[in-house]
């Protein structure tokens, strides 16, 4: 009410002649939790319309705008200045709509070194940056762009994508920020968030973040710039969605995201060999300005892209016998009185057939997800509300012993993948010394070689941080495409076998294996339901034509996140949070593009 009174007073005094003055009289913005959008903020540059120089440089109120205003205008030219130094961003209250019932209205502060590389803005830290201010949010920064515009009074302009994440769940809230800069100073950041892979918390946010710039000579700047140019050159080739029909039969493409509202799909893309065709990411504020850099909380797609790949790398390094290693030889289990862990192997955990669990102990009850997301379970709650490594591990081990043995029935439980991560790390330490880190090995020896220089993920808190492995990756389109290509190539990259070939083929159902039966299914042609199977963290269904029938592996994450891999070099990505779980539709969309039995 105070803001509205001040706004009306300004109108009376100035007759609303200059919209920029409305911003100046409008208060300080950042009203934590406010759902009212302030008035227009100084549209004094016709070629831009919003986020003009006066609005960006003022300390007045902000509002949500269409995402196109975070991109260069037609009159834009090269940036007139370069950045090399540290940008300090202070925590700030954020406006939300709808009102954030949980009171999470504080955006985190951070200090990060940045450089400009040609027309790119590059943060030197692209991993998860802990908020450190007691708030809920952490942040992941991604590369942006720099340019200049005639109306910016000699300053240059920057915009970049970022993602708000947490330490608990794999939610990802995607936003974009902009600011003006010269060689010595920057303006505050104008940020807005308008897309997410978070079914339970769909919320818009906007704020002005106080920012300052400390120019400095960064010793690694030249090497970092060269590495970033190499990264850009090695990225998968991308083409717009509209060009897919020029190279493939798209007659069934509508099946890919059937029943998924457009704004609930963060990424829809099709990989055909070495080209990724992508659809623009539609948000509540227009198309996202950096669709291929948007990071998605992919939930259990992590099991395939992190846990399974790590096991396949260990098999390549030490032999496929790593799948038969006993968990109890590497993880001390003293918190339970039962002997159910005896005989449980790394492979059993990867395939969710440990025979460990609490709910529905009758084997005749086909409840594949009996213990998954069971909020009534004290074990479930204590595991996911504990954040240090050992504490989380000890709670994850508390499940009971099912009456059947390991290797028999799929009972999906993300806690088991976390335990597998602990076992893999301890095995790797046993082979390479106590300072060895299996996740760092994956970053250096698998992800970086295939063109993924950074892999943000949720980890336990503390000096001995361990990825959750069962969820937690924040993948973008480039990352996902490279992982798909690696798997399409049976784990080989540029002539080097990064993953164990035979075990990779087995995980992808290419060796004739059927995997384990489950109680879940997907809708195929003519509405028919088909049971799906599971092994090594990959689900599968079947596709057939006149010549053959094949099992199609896919990755599946909470909310409706899917990566589907046909055995012929074609794959589909759908990252969404509409709670629509129909991977069969993605398979049907891809099937006409190329004979499914072609190599």
XYZ file of N, CA and C in Angstrom, residues 340-551:
636
model
N 20.599 -58.900 5.575
C 20.165 -58.791 4.188
C 21.213 -58.226 3.248
N 22.202 -57.488 3.776
C 23.223 -56.919 2.904
C 24.246 -57.952 2.462
N 24.271 -59.107 3.111
C 25.201 -60.154 2.697
C 24.891 -60.595 1.271
N 25.872 -60.544 0.408
C 25.684 -60.973 -0.977
C 25.216 -59.900 -1.923
N 24.919 -58.699 -1.416
C 24.486 -57.606 -2.292
C 25.714 -57.020 -2.990
N 25.655 -56.919 -4.309
C 26.783 -56.429 -5.098
C 26.536 -55.020 -5.614
N 27.617 -54.425 -6.143
C 27.490 -53.121 -6.787
C 26.441 -53.197 -7.902
N 26.480 -54.262 -8.681
C 25.532 -54.424 -9.775
C 24.100 -54.525 -9.312
N 23.876 -55.189 -8.175
C 22.519 -55.266 -7.633
C 21.977 -53.874 -7.319
N 22.806 -53.043 -6.700
C 22.357 -51.689 -6.378
C 22.065 -50.899 -7.647
N 22.916 -51.043 -8.651
C 22.712 -50.300 -9.896
C 21.406 -50.703 -10.565
N 21.005 -51.954 -10.419
C 19.774 -52.448 -11.046
C 18.582 -52.464 -10.099
N 18.740 -51.923 -8.898
C 17.640 -51.831 -7.925
C 17.081 -53.195 -7.534
N 17.956 -54.177 -7.412
C 17.501 -55.515 -7.009
C 18.275 -55.976 -5.771
N 18.454 -55.063 -4.814
C 19.223 -55.384 -3.613
C 18.472 -56.316 -2.677
N 17.142 -56.349 -2.755
C 16.370 -57.138 -1.794
C 16.302 -56.487 -0.431
N 16.493 -55.186 -0.376
C 16.475 -54.419 0.874
C 15.330 -53.421 0.801
N 14.487 -53.387 1.820
C 13.390 -52.427 1.826
C 12.403 -52.697 2.940
N 11.400 -51.847 3.037
C 10.434 -51.912 4.141
C 9.009 -52.236 3.684
N 8.502 -51.484 2.750
C 7.080 -51.580 2.420
C 6.785 -52.759 1.508
N 5.591 -53.329 1.679
C 5.067 -54.405 0.838
C 6.059 -55.564 0.715
N 6.324 -56.265 1.801
C 7.286 -57.372 1.759
C 6.771 -58.646 1.104
N 5.523 -58.625 0.644
C 4.986 -59.784 -0.074
C 5.470 -59.717 -1.523
N 6.248 -60.697 -1.996
C 6.763 -60.641 -3.369
C 5.671 -60.641 -4.416
N 4.463 -61.070 -4.042
C 3.362 -61.076 -5.002
C 2.815 -59.675 -5.252
N 3.154 -58.738 -4.384
C 2.688 -57.360 -4.549
C 3.659 -56.645 -5.478
N 3.209 -56.311 -6.646
C 4.086 -55.689 -7.638
C 4.193 -54.201 -7.440
N 4.841 -53.798 -6.373
C 4.988 -52.378 -6.090
C 6.452 -51.983 -6.307
N 6.793 -51.669 -7.531
C 8.173 -51.350 -7.882
C 8.706 -50.169 -7.082
N 7.856 -49.209 -6.782
C 8.283 -47.992 -6.085
C 7.841 -47.982 -4.627
N 7.841 -49.145 -3.988
C 7.299 -49.266 -2.638
C 7.928 -48.269 -1.663
N 9.253 -48.151 -1.660
C 9.927 -47.280 -0.697
C 10.328 -45.930 -1.274
N 10.136 -45.730 -2.558
C 10.561 -44.478 -3.190
C 9.580 -43.358 -2.865
N 10.121 -42.224 -2.424
C 9.312 -41.034 -2.109
C 8.218 -41.314 -1.086
N 8.498 -42.213 -0.155
C 7.531 -42.548 0.887
C 7.701 -41.570 2.053
N 6.961 -40.481 2.001
C 7.118 -39.440 3.010
C 6.658 -39.885 4.387
N 5.937 -41.004 4.479
C 5.527 -41.513 5.787
C 6.637 -42.315 6.462
N 7.706 -42.596 5.730
C 8.796 -43.417 6.242
C 9.800 -42.555 6.997
N 10.091 -42.926 8.238
C 11.089 -42.201 9.015
C 12.473 -42.354 8.389
N 12.749 -43.512 7.797
C 14.043 -43.721 7.145
C 14.186 -42.814 5.933
N 13.137 -42.748 5.137
C 13.160 -41.865 3.960
C 13.376 -40.419 4.390
N 12.599 -39.961 5.378
C 12.679 -38.562 5.796
C 14.047 -38.234 6.382
N 14.575 -39.108 7.220
C 15.858 -38.805 7.845
C 16.998 -38.845 6.829
N 16.905 -39.723 5.825
C 17.955 -39.789 4.798
C 18.031 -38.489 4.028
N 16.903 -37.985 3.574
C 16.928 -36.830 2.679
C 16.863 -35.496 3.396
N 16.752 -35.540 4.725
C 16.849 -34.314 5.516
C 18.171 -34.230 6.268
N 19.106 -35.101 5.934
C 20.457 -35.073 6.483
C 21.413 -34.755 5.342
N 22.397 -33.895 5.603
C 23.178 -33.360 4.489
C 24.670 -33.677 4.550
N 25.157 -34.160 5.675
C 26.554 -34.571 5.693
C 26.662 -35.998 5.179
N 27.821 -36.349 4.666
C 28.008 -37.624 3.971
C 27.750 -38.828 4.869
N 28.426 -38.901 6.007
C 28.273 -40.079 6.848
C 26.877 -40.169 7.447
N 26.318 -39.023 7.842
C 24.972 -39.045 8.402
C 23.942 -39.535 7.402
N 24.044 -39.067 6.161
C 23.109 -39.513 5.128
C 23.292 -41.009 4.859
N 24.553 -41.456 4.808
C 24.816 -42.871 4.541
C 24.223 -43.751 5.627
N 24.461 -43.406 6.876
C 23.966 -44.249 7.967
C 22.445 -44.338 7.971
N 21.778 -43.290 7.596
C 20.310 -43.318 7.545
C 19.818 -44.083 6.320
N 20.544 -43.968 5.199
C 20.139 -44.691 3.990
C 20.236 -46.203 4.178
N 21.093 -46.639 5.101
C 21.298 -48.071 5.332
C 20.241 -48.701 6.242
N 19.316 -47.905 6.760
C 18.410 -48.386 7.803
C 17.230 -49.212 7.301
N 17.062 -49.348 5.988
C 15.920 -50.121 5.484
C 16.058 -51.585 5.891
N 14.909 -52.252 5.964
C 14.872 -53.641 6.399
C 15.225 -54.620 5.303
N 15.106 -55.914 5.650
C 15.475 -57.008 4.750
C 14.207 -57.621 4.172
N 14.057 -57.577 2.854
C 12.920 -58.252 2.226
C 13.108 -59.767 2.319
N 12.036 -60.529 2.258
C 12.154 -61.994 2.393
C 12.818 -62.674 1.203
N 12.969 -61.993 0.081
C 13.675 -62.572 -1.057
C 15.125 -62.063 -1.058
N 15.958 -62.694 -1.830
C 17.366 -62.337 -1.866
C 17.677 -61.307 -2.926
N 18.938 -60.880 -3.000
C 19.332 -59.921 -4.028
C 19.272 -60.546 -5.417
N 19.040 -59.675 -6.411
C 19.043 -60.122 -7.801
C 17.736 -60.696 -8.276
N 16.632 -60.458 -7.554
C 15.358 -61.097 -7.908
C 14.267 -60.114 -8.330
N 13.970 -59.121 -7.498
C 12.815 -58.253 -7.715
C 13.258 -56.797 -7.666
N 12.798 -56.000 -8.641
C 13.107 -54.578 -8.654
C 12.268 -53.856 -7.600
N 12.953 -53.261 -6.650
C 12.319 -52.331 -5.713
C 13.165 -51.051 -5.738
N 12.655 -50.109 -6.475
C 13.381 -48.874 -6.804
C 13.515 -48.010 -5.560
N 14.752 -47.612 -5.236
C 14.990 -46.825 -4.034
C 16.238 -45.972 -4.255
N 16.056 -44.663 -4.338
C 17.174 -43.761 -4.612
C 18.253 -43.851 -3.541
N 17.877 -44.196 -2.318
C 18.879 -44.358 -1.261
C 19.908 -45.410 -1.648
N 19.506 -46.429 -2.406
C 20.444 -47.465 -2.811
C 21.481 -46.934 -3.800
N 21.098 -45.990 -4.637
C 22.072 -45.413 -5.562
C 23.076 -44.556 -4.811
N 22.622 -43.865 -3.765
C 23.563 -43.103 -2.946
C 24.556 -44.042 -2.257
N 24.076 -45.167 -1.740
C 24.968 -46.154 -1.123
C 25.953 -46.680 -2.161
N 25.492 -46.912 -3.391
C 26.382 -47.339 -4.458
C 27.471 -46.298 -4.698
N 27.120 -45.010 -4.683
C 28.116 -43.965 -4.856
C 29.194 -44.040 -3.785
N 28.780 -44.284 -2.552
C 29.746 -44.452 -1.457
C 30.643 -45.655 -1.722
N 30.045 -46.764 -2.149
C 30.824 -47.978 -2.407
C 31.811 -47.769 -3.556
N 31.373 -47.110 -4.625
C 32.268 -46.864 -5.755
C 33.440 -45.988 -5.342
N 33.169 -44.957 -4.541
C 34.246 -44.063 -4.132
C 35.245 -44.795 -3.237
N 34.748 -45.628 -2.334
C 35.659 -46.355 -1.446
C 36.470 -47.394 -2.226
N 35.857 -48.023 -3.208
C 36.614 -48.947 -4.045
C 37.717 -48.200 -4.796
N 37.378 -47.050 -5.353
C 38.369 -46.281 -6.105
C 39.506 -45.819 -5.197
N 39.183 -45.445 -3.971
C 40.219 -45.080 -3.004
C 41.095 -46.286 -2.680
N 40.489 -47.452 -2.559
C 41.267 -48.646 -2.269
C 42.263 -48.939 -3.382
N 41.915 -48.587 -4.596
C 42.793 -48.843 -5.736
C 43.821 -47.737 -5.950
N 43.520 -46.519 -5.489
C 44.362 -45.378 -5.862
C 44.820 -44.516 -4.701
N 44.488 -44.865 -3.490
C 44.917 -44.098 -2.338
C 43.800 -43.282 -1.731
N 43.940 -42.892 -0.469
C 42.838 -42.237 0.265
C 42.435 -40.878 -0.287
N 43.313 -40.229 -1.038
C 42.960 -38.914 -1.588
C 42.236 -39.014 -2.926
N 42.149 -40.208 -3.485
C 41.490 -40.370 -4.783
C 39.996 -40.096 -4.656
N 39.405 -39.597 -5.719
C 37.993 -39.208 -5.730
C 37.379 -39.721 -7.024
N 36.430 -40.635 -6.915
C 35.891 -41.265 -8.114
C 35.132 -40.261 -8.979
N 34.479 -39.280 -8.371
C 33.747 -38.287 -9.157
C 34.707 -37.378 -9.911
N 35.810 -36.991 -9.259
C 36.794 -36.182 -9.963
C 37.382 -36.959 -11.124
N 37.580 -38.260 -10.937
C 38.048 -39.098 -12.040
C 37.070 -39.049 -13.207
N 35.778 -39.100 -12.929
C 34.780 -39.039 -13.994
C 34.822 -37.690 -14.711
N 34.989 -36.620 -13.938
C 35.062 -35.300 -14.555
C 36.264 -35.203 -15.486
N 37.391 -35.757 -15.046
C 38.634 -35.629 -15.807
C 38.726 -36.624 -16.963
N 38.212 -37.837 -16.767
C 38.486 -38.912 -17.713
C 37.303 -39.294 -18.599
N 36.115 -38.816 -18.275
C 34.948 -39.142 -19.106
C 34.250 -37.874 -19.583
N 33.773 -37.058 -18.664
C 32.970 -35.904 -19.072
C 33.784 -34.869 -19.836
N 34.955 -34.498 -19.333
C 35.769 -33.504 -20.044
C 36.163 -33.967 -21.443
N 36.618 -35.207 -21.635
C 36.979 -35.640 -22.991
C 35.825 -35.609 -23.990
N 34.585 -35.781 -23.535
C 33.472 -35.761 -24.485
C 32.893 -34.360 -24.658
N 33.523 -33.363 -24.027
C 33.098 -31.983 -24.238
C 32.209 -31.413 -23.168
N 32.271 -31.976 -21.957
C 31.495 -31.449 -20.831
C 32.489 -30.977 -19.781
N 32.874 -29.694 -19.808
C 33.911 -29.219 -18.892
C 33.441 -29.021 -17.461
N 32.140 -28.861 -17.273
C 31.577 -28.620 -15.951
C 30.337 -29.497 -15.806
N 30.186 -30.122 -14.635
C 29.029 -30.975 -14.397
C 28.441 -30.642 -13.022
N 27.655 -29.560 -12.925
C 27.082 -29.197 -11.627
C 26.171 -30.308 -11.096
N 26.310 -30.619 -9.825
C 25.473 -31.650 -9.226
C 25.339 -31.389 -7.735
N 24.308 -31.922 -7.133
C 24.127 -31.828 -5.689
C 25.071 -32.816 -5.012
N 25.752 -32.350 -3.982
C 26.634 -33.201 -3.196
C 26.277 -33.077 -1.718
N 26.766 -34.013 -0.942
C 26.671 -33.858 0.504
C 27.499 -32.645 0.921
N 27.206 -32.109 2.078
C 27.917 -30.935 2.558
C 29.098 -31.354 3.432
N 30.168 -30.604 3.371
C 31.353 -30.911 4.154
C 32.559 -31.129 3.264
N 33.709 -31.308 3.892
C 34.954 -31.442 3.140
C 35.013 -32.720 2.320
N 34.279 -33.751 2.725
C 34.311 -35.037 2.012
C 33.086 -35.194 1.122
N 32.721 -34.134 0.418
C 31.479 -34.098 -0.359
C 31.408 -35.246 -1.363
N 30.241 -35.855 -1.439
C 29.981 -36.960 -2.361
C 28.710 -36.656 -3.143
N 28.712 -36.802 -4.466
C 27.459 -36.629 -5.216
C 26.378 -37.588 -4.711
N 25.134 -37.173 -4.855
C 24.029 -38.036 -4.443
C 23.912 -39.232 -5.387
N 24.236 -39.048 -6.653
C 24.211 -40.079 -7.699
C 22.794 -40.519 -8.078
N 21.874 -40.598 -7.158
C 20.507 -41.006 -7.498
C 19.700 -39.882 -8.100
N 20.059 -38.645 -7.800
C 19.527 -37.436 -8.436
C 20.573 -36.360 -8.226
N 20.359 -35.181 -8.806
C 21.242 -34.075 -8.509
C 21.936 -33.417 -9.675
N 22.007 -34.053 -10.853
C 22.653 -33.404 -11.992
C 21.800 -32.250 -12.518
N 22.482 -31.202 -12.956
C 21.831 -30.075 -13.623
C 22.398 -30.011 -15.042
N 21.794 -30.776 -15.926
C 22.291 -30.915 -17.286
C 21.723 -29.832 -18.185
N 22.521 -29.382 -19.159
C 21.977 -28.563 -20.227
C 21.884 -29.396 -21.502
N 21.450 -28.794 -22.581
C 21.240 -29.542 -23.828
C 22.551 -30.096 -24.367
N 23.623 -29.298 -24.302
C 24.915 -29.759 -24.803
C 25.390 -30.986 -24.036
N 25.299 -30.943 -22.709
C 25.726 -32.071 -21.883
C 24.964 -33.339 -22.255
N 23.651 -33.201 -22.331
C 22.813 -34.370 -22.586
C 23.137 -35.000 -23.926
N 23.316 -34.157 -24.945
C 23.624 -34.676 -26.275
C 24.939 -35.439 -26.285
N 25.952 -34.928 -25.589
C 27.240 -35.614 -25.569
C 27.143 -36.962 -24.853
N 26.391 -37.034 -23.769
C 26.206 -38.314 -23.078
C 25.474 -39.297 -23.981
N 24.475 -38.819 -24.710
C 23.760 -39.679 -25.646
C 24.689 -40.214 -26.731
N 25.540 -39.345 -27.264
C 26.466 -39.783 -28.309
C 27.450 -40.817 -27.786
N 27.948 -40.608 -26.562
C 28.859 -41.582 -25.968
C 28.200 -42.947 -25.849
N 26.952 -42.972 -25.439
C 26.236 -44.240 -25.303
C 25.899 -44.828 -26.668
N 25.511 -43.989 -27.610
C 25.260 -44.490 -28.966
C 26.493 -45.188 -29.529
N 27.677 -44.700 -29.110
C 28.935 -45.262 -29.604
C 29.464 -46.380 -28.709
N 28.603 -46.966 -27.885
C 28.999 -48.069 -26.998
C 30.150 -47.689 -26.079
N 30.201 -46.419 -25.662
C 31.209 -45.981 -24.711
C 32.523 -45.568 -25.322
N 32.603 -45.489 -26.641
C 33.844 -45.085 -27.305
C 33.769 -43.622 -27.699
N 34.917 -42.929 -27.592
C 34.949 -41.521 -27.972
C 36.280 -41.220 -28.644
N 36.212 -40.761 -29.881
C 37.415 -40.407 -30.644
C 38.450 -41.526 -30.613
N 37.973 -42.749 -30.777
C 38.864 -43.891 -30.845
C 39.294 -44.458 -29.511
N 38.881 -43.845 -28.405
C 39.251 -44.339 -27.078
C 38.022 -44.922 -26.388
N 38.163 -46.108 -25.832
C 37.062 -46.752 -25.123
C 37.015 -46.211 -23.700
N 36.114 -45.280 -23.448
C 35.996 -44.673 -22.123
C 35.187 -45.541 -21.174
N 34.171 -46.206 -21.697
C 33.309 -47.079 -20.901
C 33.473 -48.509 -21.390
N 33.304 -49.461 -20.505
C 33.447 -50.877 -20.881
C 32.423 -51.218 -21.960
N 32.891 -51.634 -23.114
C 32.010 -51.801 -24.269
C 30.923 -52.842 -24.017
N 31.288 -54.037 -23.583
C 30.289 -55.087 -23.426
C 29.280 -54.745 -22.344
N 29.761 -54.160 -21.252
C 28.820 -53.801 -20.187
C 27.939 -52.629 -20.605
N 28.473 -51.729 -21.416
C 27.633 -50.643 -21.933
C 26.550 -51.196 -22.841
N 26.899 -52.099 -23.702
C 25.908 -52.718 -24.583
C 24.857 -53.482 -23.776
N 25.301 -54.136 -22.715
C 24.344 -54.858 -21.868
C 23.390 -53.888 -21.179
N 23.927 -52.775 -20.653
C 23.081 -51.788 -19.984
C 22.045 -51.207 -20.932
N 22.408 -51.135 -22.230
C 21.508 -50.554 -23.235
C 20.701 -51.631 -23.961
N 20.685 -52.843 -23.422
C 19.873 -53.942 -23.970
C 20.277 -54.318 -25.389
N 21.547 -54.124 -25.728
C 22.013 -54.428 -27.081
C 22.638 -55.812 -27.196
N 22.664 -56.536 -26.099
C 23.261 -57.871 -26.126
C 22.196 -58.965 -26.023
N 20.941 -58.594 -26.237
C 19.853 -59.552 -26.140
C 19.271 -59.703 -24.757
N 19.853 -59.021 -23.762
C 19.332 -59.135 -22.401
C 18.008 -58.395 -22.282
N 17.185 -58.875 -21.380
C 15.865 -58.294 -21.191
C 15.775 -57.450 -19.923
N 16.765 -57.578 -19.028
C 16.680 -56.851 -17.779
C 15.659 -57.471 -16.844
N 15.262 -56.703 -15.855
C 14.328 -57.172 -14.833
C 12.928 -56.615 -15.091
N 11.924 -57.415 -14.836
C 10.553 -56.957 -14.972
C 10.192 -55.959 -13.895
N 9.272 -55.067 -14.222
C 8.780 -54.089 -13.251
C 7.255 -54.057 -13.318
N 6.662 -53.342 -12.392
C 5.211 -53.217 -12.356
C 4.739 -51.929 -13.015
N 5.615 -51.252 -13.740
C 5.229 -50.019 -14.413
C 5.158 -50.252 -15.913
N 4.545 -49.314 -16.629
C 4.311 -49.493 -18.060
C 4.233 -48.134 -18.742
N 4.186 -48.152 -20.073
C 4.041 -46.924 -20.850
C 3.039 -47.163 -21.973
N 2.443 -46.091 -22.460
C 1.451 -46.179 -23.523
C 2.139 -46.130 -24.880
N 1.812 -47.116 -25.709
C 2.391 -47.180 -27.040
C 1.310 -46.858 -28.080
N 1.450 -47.372 -29.288
C 0.501 -47.078 -30.364
C -0.890 -47.582 -30.009
N -1.884 -46.841 -30.474
C -3.294 -47.195 -30.291
C -3.680 -47.334 -28.824
N -2.934 -46.668 -27.953
C -3.284 -46.659 -26.544
C -2.923 -47.914 -25.785
N -2.240 -48.837 -26.403
C -1.882 -50.086 -25.722
C -0.814 -49.815 -24.672
N -0.971 -50.467 -23.509
C 0.015 -50.344 -22.448
C 1.049 -51.458 -22.571
N 2.316 -51.084 -22.419
C 3.392 -52.062 -22.511
C 4.221 -52.031 -21.232
N 4.444 -53.173 -20.584
C 5.317 -53.192 -19.405
C 6.729 -52.763 -19.792
N 7.406 -52.114 -18.864
C 8.789 -51.718 -19.100
C 9.693 -52.493 -18.157
N 10.964 -52.568 -18.541
C 11.934 -53.342 -17.789
C 13.078 -52.446 -17.330
N 13.940 -52.985 -16.459
C 14.973 -52.154 -15.828
C 16.246 -52.955 -15.628
N 17.390 -52.319 -15.881
C 18.682 -52.870 -15.494
C 19.749 -51.783 -15.585
N 20.697 -51.824 -14.676
C 21.847 -50.916 -14.711
C 21.448 -49.447 -14.818
N 20.331 -49.088 -14.207
C 19.808 -47.709 -14.172
C 19.186 -47.244 -15.482
N 18.921 -48.159 -16.402
C 18.217 -47.828 -17.642
C 16.916 -48.610 -17.710
N 15.840 -47.897 -18.016
C 14.553 -48.525 -18.294
C 14.514 -48.917 -19.769
N 13.490 -49.696 -20.170
C 13.359 -50.015 -21.601
C 11.939 -50.431 -21.949
N 11.568 -50.162 -23.194
C 10.352 -50.692 -23.811
C 10.755 -51.237 -25.175
N 9.823 -51.830 -25.902
C 10.152 -52.381 -27.217
C 9.470 -51.583 -28.323
N 10.173 -51.499 -29.451
C 9.619 -50.990 -30.701
C 9.832 -52.054 -31.765
N 8.902 -52.137 -32.692
C 9.041 -53.131 -33.758
C 8.540 -52.559 -35.075
N 9.099 -53.105 -36.164
C 8.591 -52.817 -37.493
C 8.561 -54.129 -38.262
N 8.443 -54.052 -39.569
C 8.315 -55.285 -40.354
C 9.572 -56.127 -40.311
N 10.708 -55.529 -39.974
C 11.983 -56.240 -40.043
C 12.479 -56.765 -38.707
N 12.165 -56.086 -37.617
C 12.754 -56.518 -36.352
C 12.024 -55.895 -35.177
N 12.395 -56.339 -33.991
C 11.942 -55.750 -32.736
C 13.170 -55.443 -31.899
N 13.203 -54.264 -31.294
C 14.351 -53.866 -30.492
C 13.885 -53.350 -29.143
N 14.738 -53.525 -28.160
C 14.493 -52.899 -26.869
C 15.125 -51.512 -26.898
